[in-house]
PDB file of C-alpha atoms in Angstrom:
ATOM      1  CA  UNK A   1       0.961  18.723  -4.904  1.00 52.00           C
ATOM      2  CA  UNK A   2       1.744  15.626  -4.311  1.00 70.00           C
ATOM      3  CA  UNK A   3       1.227  12.923  -1.388  1.00 72.00           C
ATOM      4  CA  UNK A   4       4.967  13.532  -0.380  1.00 78.00           C
ATOM      5  CA  UNK A   5       4.460  17.332   0.084  1.00 80.00           C
ATOM      6  CA  UNK A   6       1.425  16.703   2.288  1.00 78.00           C
ATOM      7  CA  UNK A   7       3.597  14.459   4.533  1.00 82.00           C
ATOM      8  CA  UNK A   8       6.090  17.398   4.139  1.00 83.00           C
ATOM      9  CA  UNK A   9       3.667  19.623   5.992  1.00 80.00           C
ATOM     10  CA  UNK A  10       2.963  17.590   8.026  1.00 81.00           C
ATOM     11  CA  UNK A  11       5.706  17.179   9.699  1.00 84.00           C
ATOM     12  CA  UNK A  12       6.671  20.567   9.175  1.00 83.00           C
ATOM     13  CA  UNK A  13       3.512  21.469  10.733  1.00 81.00           C
ATOM     14  CA  UNK A  14       3.941  19.367  13.768  1.00 78.00           C
ATOM     15  CA  UNK A  15       7.159  20.859  15.796  1.00 70.00           C
ATOM     16  CA  UNK A  16       4.497  24.107  16.040  1.00 70.00           C
ATOM     17  CA  UNK A  17       3.240  22.366  18.592  1.00 68.00           C
ATOM     18  CA  UNK A  18       6.513  21.477  19.581  1.00 73.00           C
ATOM     19  CA  UNK A  19       6.632  17.100  19.200  1.00 78.00           C
ATOM     20  CA  UNK A  20       8.575  16.779  16.061  1.00 79.00           C
ATOM     21  CA  UNK A  21       6.632  13.668  14.290  1.00 84.00           C
ATOM     22  CA  UNK A  22       8.260  10.711  11.760  1.00 86.00           C
ATOM     23  CA  UNK A  23       8.412   9.962   8.792  1.00 86.00           C
ATOM     24  CA  UNK A  24       6.299   6.610  10.072  1.00 90.00           C
ATOM     25  CA  UNK A  25       3.518   8.578  12.501  1.00 89.00           C
ATOM     26  CA  UNK A  26       2.856  11.040   9.267  1.00 87.00           C
ATOM     27  CA  UNK A  27       2.021   8.348   6.391  1.00 87.00           C
ATOM     28  CA  UNK A  28       0.056   6.724   9.370  1.00 89.00           C
ATOM     29  CA  UNK A  29      -1.548  10.124   9.533  1.00 85.00           C
ATOM     30  CA  UNK A  30      -2.153  10.469   5.982  1.00 83.00           C
ATOM     31  CA  UNK A  31      -3.490   7.304   5.843  1.00 87.00           C
ATOM     32  CA  UNK A  32      -6.051   7.737   8.487  1.00 87.00           C
ATOM     33  CA  UNK A  33      -6.888  10.959   6.751  1.00 83.00           C
ATOM     34  CA  UNK A  34      -7.350   8.794   3.475  1.00 84.00           C
ATOM     35  CA  UNK A  35      -9.096   6.305   5.656  1.00 89.00           C
ATOM     36  CA  UNK A  36     -11.687   9.387   6.848  1.00 89.00           C
ATOM     37  CA  UNK A  37     -11.681  11.703   3.681  1.00 86.00           C
ATOM     38  CA  UNK A  38     -10.866   8.830   1.071  1.00 85.00           C
ATOM     39  CA  UNK A  39      -9.028   9.580  -1.932  1.00 79.00           C
ATOM     40  CA  UNK A  40      -9.435  14.081  -1.071  1.00 79.00           C
ATOM     41  CA  UNK A  41      -7.610  13.024   1.927  1.00 76.00           C
ATOM     42  CA  UNK A  42      -4.004  12.559   0.725  1.00 72.00           C
ATOM     43  CA  UNK A  43      -4.273  15.930  -1.039  1.00 75.00           C
ATOM     44  CA  UNK A  44      -6.156  17.189   1.989  1.00 75.00           C
ATOM     45  CA  UNK A  45      -4.532  21.380   1.322  1.00 74.00           C
ATOM     46  CA  UNK A  46      -2.855  20.748  -1.289  1.00 76.00           C
ATOM     47  CA  UNK A  47      -5.334  22.745  -3.493  1.00 78.00           C
ATOM     48  CA  UNK A  48      -3.466  25.386  -4.053  1.00 80.00           C
ATOM     49  CA  UNK A  49      -0.550  24.396  -4.382  1.00 79.00           C
ATOM     50  CA  UNK A  50      -2.469  21.710  -7.478  1.00 80.00           C
ATOM     51  CA  UNK A  51      -4.068  24.910  -8.789  1.00 85.00           C
ATOM     52  CA  UNK A  52      -0.741  26.534  -8.718  1.00 85.00           C
ATOM     53  CA  UNK A  53       1.008  23.462 -10.823  1.00 85.00           C
ATOM     54  CA  UNK A  54      -1.595  23.608 -13.104  1.00 89.00           C
ATOM     55  CA  UNK A  55      -1.357  27.634 -14.230  1.00 91.00           C
ATOM     56  CA  UNK A  56       2.219  27.176 -14.059  1.00 91.00           C
ATOM     57  CA  UNK A  57       2.713  24.068 -16.402  1.00 90.00           C
ATOM     58  CA  UNK A  58       0.239  25.536 -17.993  1.00 93.00           C
ATOM     59  CA  UNK A  59       1.958  29.018 -18.751  1.00 94.00           C
ATOM     60  CA  UNK A  60       5.065  27.081 -20.121  1.00 94.00           C
ATOM     61  CA  UNK A  61       3.239  25.050 -22.168  1.00 94.00           C
ATOM     62  CA  UNK A  62       1.446  27.806 -23.895  1.00 94.00           C
ATOM     63  CA  UNK A  63       5.775  29.999 -23.703  1.00 94.00           C
ATOM     64  CA  UNK A  64       7.747  26.767 -25.524  1.00 95.00           C
ATOM     65  CA  UNK A  65       4.137  27.346 -28.456  1.00 96.00           C
ATOM     66  CA  UNK A  66       4.488  29.846 -28.494  1.00 95.00           C
ATOM     67  CA  UNK A  67       8.562  30.135 -28.564  1.00 96.00           C
ATOM     68  CA  UNK A  68       8.781  27.749 -31.653  1.00 95.00           C
ATOM     69  CA  UNK A  69       6.740  29.133 -33.813  1.00 95.00           C
ATOM     70  CA  UNK A  70       8.100  32.680 -33.165  1.00 96.00           C
ATOM     71  CA  UNK A  71      11.812  31.782 -34.113  1.00 95.00           C
ATOM     72  CA  UNK A  72      10.004  29.095 -37.037  1.00 94.00           C
ATOM     73  CA  UNK A  73       8.135  32.387 -38.628  1.00 94.00           C
ATOM     74  CA  UNK A  74      12.040  34.164 -38.879  1.00 95.00           C
ATOM     75  CA  UNK A  75      13.705  31.189 -39.711  1.00 94.00           C
ATOM     76  CA  UNK A  76      11.450  30.834 -42.262  1.00 93.00           C
ATOM     77  CA  UNK A  77      11.217  34.535 -43.026  1.00 94.00           C
ATOM     78  CA  UNK A  78      15.237  35.471 -43.443  1.00 94.00           C
ATOM     79  CA  UNK A  79      15.555  32.592 -45.709  1.00 91.00           C
ATOM     80  CA  UNK A  80      17.702  29.766 -43.065  1.00 92.00           C
ATOM     81  CA  UNK A  81      14.816  27.254 -42.603  1.00 89.00           C
ATOM     82  CA  UNK A  82      12.590  26.011 -45.864  1.00 89.00           C
ATOM     83  CA  UNK A  83       9.349  23.625 -44.528  1.00 86.00           C
ATOM     84  CA  UNK A  84       8.954  20.796 -46.482  1.00 85.00           C
ATOM     85  CA  UNK A  85       5.585  20.730 -48.611  1.00 81.00           C
ATOM     86  CA  UNK A  86       2.316  20.732 -46.251  1.00 74.00           C
ATOM     87  CA  UNK A  87       3.714  21.369 -43.350  1.00 60.00           C
ATOM     88  CA  UNK A  88       3.380  25.438 -41.536  1.00 57.00           C
TER      89      UNK A  88
END
């Protein structure tokens, strides 16, 4: 989901055509894409990866919040933890 992934994709797909390119050539390709398409050119072909990252990070964050609240509530209910006045 970042420009390094874009470089990796360019280098891998160029090998399919039988002409392996190096890092410098791949960087030139990204630069040409950014000249032609602007910032979208840098992230071209990364839409699914970006969407996957957003969903993954959101799920992880929500899961962490849920676990924190669940363990806190459990510890409060069994007397292992007494919250300070004014906190949840």
